[in-house]
Coordinates of C-alpha atoms in Angstrom, one line a residue:
Chain A
A249 CA 63.7 -84.5 -28.3
Q250 CA 61.9 -81.3 -28.1
K251 CA 63.8 -78.3 -28.9
I252 CA 62.2 -75.8 -26.3
T253 CA 61.8 -77.2 -22.9
Q254 CA 59.6 -74.6 -20.1
T255 CA 59.4 -76.9 -17.2
Q256 CA 57.0 -74.8 -15.1
P257 CA 53.5 -74.5 -16.2
G258 CA 52.4 -72.3 -13.3
M259 CA 54.3 -69.8 -11.1
F260 CA 53.0 -67.7 -8.5
V261 CA 55.1 -64.6 -7.0
Q262 CA 54.6 -61.7 -5.0
E263 CA 54.5 -58.2 -5.7
K264 CA 57.7 -56.8 -6.1
E265 CA 59.7 -59.7 -5.7
A266 CA 61.7 -61.6 -8.4
V267 CA 61.0 -64.1 -10.1
T268 CA 63.0 -67.0 -12.6
L269 CA 61.1 -68.9 -15.3
D270 CA 63.2 -71.6 -16.7
C271 CA 63.7 -72.5 -20.4
T272 CA 66.3 -74.9 -21.5
Y273 CA 66.9 -75.6 -25.4
D274 CA 68.6 -78.1 -27.8
T275 CA 70.3 -77.3 -30.7
S276 CA 73.0 -78.5 -32.7
D277 CA 73.2 -74.9 -34.7
P278 CA 76.3 -73.0 -33.6
S279 CA 74.1 -69.9 -34.4
Y280 CA 70.6 -69.6 -33.1
G281 CA 68.6 -67.0 -31.5
L282 CA 66.6 -67.1 -28.0
F283 CA 63.3 -65.1 -27.7
W284 CA 61.3 -64.7 -24.9
Y285 CA 57.4 -63.4 -25.3
K286 CA 54.5 -62.8 -22.9
Q287 CA 51.0 -63.2 -23.8
P288 CA 48.3 -61.3 -21.5
S289 CA 44.9 -63.0 -21.2
S290 CA 44.1 -60.5 -23.5
G291 CA 45.8 -62.9 -25.9
E292 CA 48.6 -60.5 -28.0
M293 CA 52.0 -61.8 -28.2
I294 CA 54.4 -59.5 -27.0
F295 CA 58.3 -59.2 -27.7
L296 CA 60.0 -58.9 -24.5
I297 CA 63.8 -59.8 -24.7
Y298 CA 66.3 -61.6 -27.1
Q299 CA 69.8 -63.1 -26.5
G300 CA 71.9 -64.5 -29.6
S301 CA 74.0 -67.4 -29.2
Y302 CA 77.3 -65.3 -29.8
D303 CA 76.8 -62.6 -27.4
Q304 CA 79.0 -62.2 -24.9
Q305 CA 76.7 -60.5 -22.3
N306 CA 73.5 -61.7 -21.1
A307 CA 70.6 -59.4 -22.4
T308 CA 68.6 -57.1 -20.1
E309 CA 65.5 -55.0 -21.2
G310 CA 64.2 -52.5 -18.2
R311 CA 63.0 -55.2 -15.6
Y312 CA 63.6 -58.3 -17.6
S313 CA 67.0 -59.9 -18.0
L314 CA 68.3 -63.1 -19.6
N315 CA 70.4 -65.5 -17.5
F316 CA 72.0 -67.4 -20.5
Q317 CA 74.3 -70.3 -19.9
K318 CA 75.6 -71.7 -23.4
A319 CA 77.1 -74.4 -21.7
R320 CA 73.8 -75.9 -19.9
K321 CA 71.8 -74.8 -22.9
S322 CA 69.5 -72.7 -20.7
A323 CA 68.1 -68.9 -21.2
N324 CA 65.8 -68.5 -18.1
L325 CA 64.0 -64.7 -17.5
V326 CA 64.6 -63.1 -14.7
I327 CA 61.6 -60.3 -13.8
S328 CA 62.7 -58.2 -11.2
A329 CA 60.3 -56.2 -8.8
S330 CA 57.2 -58.2 -9.9
Q331 CA 54.1 -56.0 -10.9
L332 CA 50.2 -57.0 -11.1
G333 CA 50.5 -56.6 -14.6
D334 CA 53.1 -58.9 -15.1
S335 CA 50.6 -61.9 -14.9
A336 CA 50.9 -63.5 -18.2
M337 CA 51.8 -66.3 -20.0
Y338 CA 55.3 -66.6 -20.9
F339 CA 57.0 -68.3 -23.7
C340 CA 60.7 -68.8 -24.8
A341 CA 61.5 -69.8 -28.2
M342 CA 64.1 -70.1 -30.2
R343 CA 65.6 -69.6 -34.3
E344 CA 67.9 -71.7 -35.2
G345 CA 70.0 -71.0 -38.2
G346 CA 72.1 -67.5 -39.6
D347 CA 70.2 -65.3 -42.1
T348 CA 70.1 -68.4 -44.9
G349 CA 68.5 -70.8 -41.8
R350 CA 65.4 -71.7 -40.9
R351 CA 63.8 -68.3 -39.9
A352 CA 60.6 -69.3 -37.9
L353 CA 60.5 -69.6 -34.0
T354 CA 60.4 -73.0 -32.3
F355 CA 58.0 -72.1 -29.0
G356 CA 58.1 -74.0 -25.6
S357 CA 54.7 -74.9 -23.6
G358 CA 54.7 -71.9 -21.6
T359 CA 54.8 -70.7 -18.1
R360 CA 51.6 -68.9 -16.6
L361 CA 53.0 -66.6 -14.5
Q362 CA 50.6 -65.2 -11.5
V363 CA 51.3 -61.9 -9.2
Q364 CA 50.2 -61.8 -6.1
P365 CA 49.3 -58.7 -4.0
Chain B
D24 CA 49.4 -47.3 -35.6
T25 CA 49.0 -51.0 -35.4
A26 CA 52.0 -52.7 -36.8
V27 CA 50.6 -55.7 -37.5
S28 CA 46.8 -56.5 -38.4
Q29 CA 44.5 -59.5 -38.8
T30 CA 41.2 -59.4 -40.0
P31 CA 38.6 -60.7 -38.4
K32 CA 39.5 -61.0 -35.1
Y33 CA 37.0 -63.7 -34.4
L34 CA 35.4 -66.5 -37.0
V35 CA 32.6 -68.8 -36.2
T36 CA 31.6 -70.9 -39.1
Q37 CA 30.4 -74.3 -39.5
M38 CA 32.0 -77.3 -40.6
G39 CA 32.8 -77.9 -44.4
N40 CA 32.4 -74.3 -44.8
D41 CA 35.8 -72.2 -46.5
K42 CA 37.1 -69.0 -44.9
S43 CA 40.0 -66.6 -45.2
I44 CA 42.0 -64.9 -42.5
K45 CA 43.6 -61.2 -43.9
C46 CA 47.2 -60.0 -42.3
E47 CA 48.8 -56.7 -43.1
Q48 CA 51.9 -55.3 -41.6
N49 CA 53.2 -51.7 -42.0
L50 CA 56.9 -52.3 -40.5
G51 CA 58.6 -52.9 -43.6
H52 CA 59.6 -56.3 -42.7
D53 CA 60.6 -58.8 -45.5
T54 CA 59.4 -62.0 -43.9
M55 CA 55.7 -63.0 -42.9
Y56 CA 54.3 -66.1 -40.5
W57 CA 51.3 -67.9 -39.9
Y58 CA 51.3 -69.3 -36.2
K59 CA 48.8 -72.0 -34.9
Q60 CA 48.0 -71.6 -31.3
D61 CA 46.2 -75.0 -30.0
S62 CA 43.5 -74.9 -27.1
K63 CA 46.9 -76.0 -24.6
K64 CA 48.5 -72.3 -25.6
F65 CA 50.8 -74.4 -27.7
L66 CA 52.4 -72.3 -30.7
K67 CA 53.4 -73.8 -34.0
I68 CA 54.6 -72.3 -37.3
M69 CA 52.4 -73.4 -40.4
F70 CA 53.9 -71.1 -43.2
S71 CA 56.8 -68.4 -44.1
Y72 CA 57.1 -65.9 -46.7
N73 CA 60.1 -63.9 -47.6
N74 CA 59.3 -61.3 -50.2
K75 CA 56.4 -63.0 -51.3
E76 CA 58.2 -66.2 -51.6
L77 CA 57.3 -69.4 -49.6
I78 CA 60.1 -71.0 -47.5
I79 CA 58.5 -72.6 -45.0
N80 CA 55.7 -75.2 -45.2
E81 CA 55.3 -77.2 -41.9
T82 CA 52.9 -80.4 -42.1
V83 CA 50.1 -78.4 -42.6
P84 CA 46.8 -80.3 -44.3
N85 CA 46.3 -79.1 -48.0
R86 CA 43.2 -77.2 -47.0
F87 CA 45.4 -74.7 -45.9
S88 CA 46.3 -72.6 -48.5
P89 CA 48.6 -69.3 -47.5
K90 CA 48.9 -66.5 -50.2
S91 CA 51.3 -63.3 -50.3
P92 CA 50.0 -60.5 -52.6
D93 CA 53.0 -58.5 -52.0
K94 CA 55.6 -57.9 -48.8
A95 CA 53.2 -56.6 -46.6
H96 CA 50.3 -59.0 -46.8
L97 CA 49.8 -62.7 -46.1
N98 CA 46.4 -64.5 -45.8
L99 CA 45.5 -67.6 -44.9
H100 CA 42.7 -69.4 -46.6
I101 CA 41.1 -72.3 -45.1
N102 CA 38.7 -74.8 -47.4
S103 CA 36.4 -77.7 -45.8
L104 CA 36.8 -76.6 -42.4
E105 CA 36.8 -79.2 -39.5
L106 CA 36.5 -79.2 -35.8
G107 CA 40.0 -79.9 -35.1
D108 CA 40.8 -76.2 -37.0
S109 CA 39.7 -74.2 -34.0
A110 CA 42.7 -72.4 -32.8
V111 CA 43.9 -69.0 -32.3
Y112 CA 45.9 -68.1 -35.5
F113 CA 48.6 -65.5 -35.6
C114 CA 49.6 -63.9 -38.2
A115 CA 53.8 -62.6 -37.6
S116 CA 56.4 -60.6 -39.4
S117 CA 59.8 -59.9 -39.1
Q118 CA 62.8 -58.2 -40.7
G119 CA 64.8 -61.4 -42.2
A120 CA 68.5 -60.7 -41.8
W121 CA 69.4 -61.1 -38.3
G122 CA 72.9 -61.1 -36.5
Q123 CA 75.6 -58.3 -36.4
G124 CA 73.3 -56.7 -33.9
L125 CA 69.9 -57.1 -35.5
K126 CA 67.7 -59.6 -33.6
G127 CA 65.2 -60.6 -36.1
E128 CA 62.5 -60.6 -33.4
Q129 CA 59.1 -61.5 -34.7
Y130 CA 56.1 -58.8 -34.2
F131 CA 52.7 -60.6 -33.7
G132 CA 49.4 -59.5 -34.7
P133 CA 46.8 -59.8 -32.2
G134 CA 45.5 -63.3 -33.6
T135 CA 42.2 -64.7 -35.3
R136 CA 40.0 -66.9 -32.7
L137 CA 38.5 -69.6 -35.5
T138 CA 36.1 -71.8 -34.0
V139 CA 34.6 -74.7 -35.8
T140 CA 31.1 -76.0 -35.0

């Protein structure tokens, strides 16, 4: 089974509107972290936001927020007030285990977001 | 100052050749990684080093050999290059400890686009 599933290969959103990018995950480990990364057309990977499995509140970073629903194993990224510069590939990723566990990230297949003027 | 740097950015070579990619981080992190991004943008962990010690070695052909001379450097040597090795290779680093407020997010280098002809 896939550990990270992103079901939207591509999304369109109008400038200034909000958009939600979906991510579901699969783990039996009680301790894990969820990350979102942005990859613009220039190719670099930019860290956006993090949610820990024990965090009580949903994470927020500026215009980015994470809608974390633990029981549903979903960690959707919400981008508010979309800007043209938000057009990029977005990856959801998970890190399992505590400090002694696996440290590498498992990535989803990504969602390509296009913001239209 | 670049946090995670990789050289070269582009590498074009012929089948059968041997090549190396170098990575350096100046973030003081103790864990470094190599990821491979294929033509469909899928990212997968290859190797992970913690304090110069190999901790993750995914199912990667033994033509790929990582080397970490010190905590700040992680190089990747590839022998007998094949067409299927064409991809973007990302180096990343993180502070291994996480939890208790530490996210353990990974910071990525700009990537090395390897093309094997």
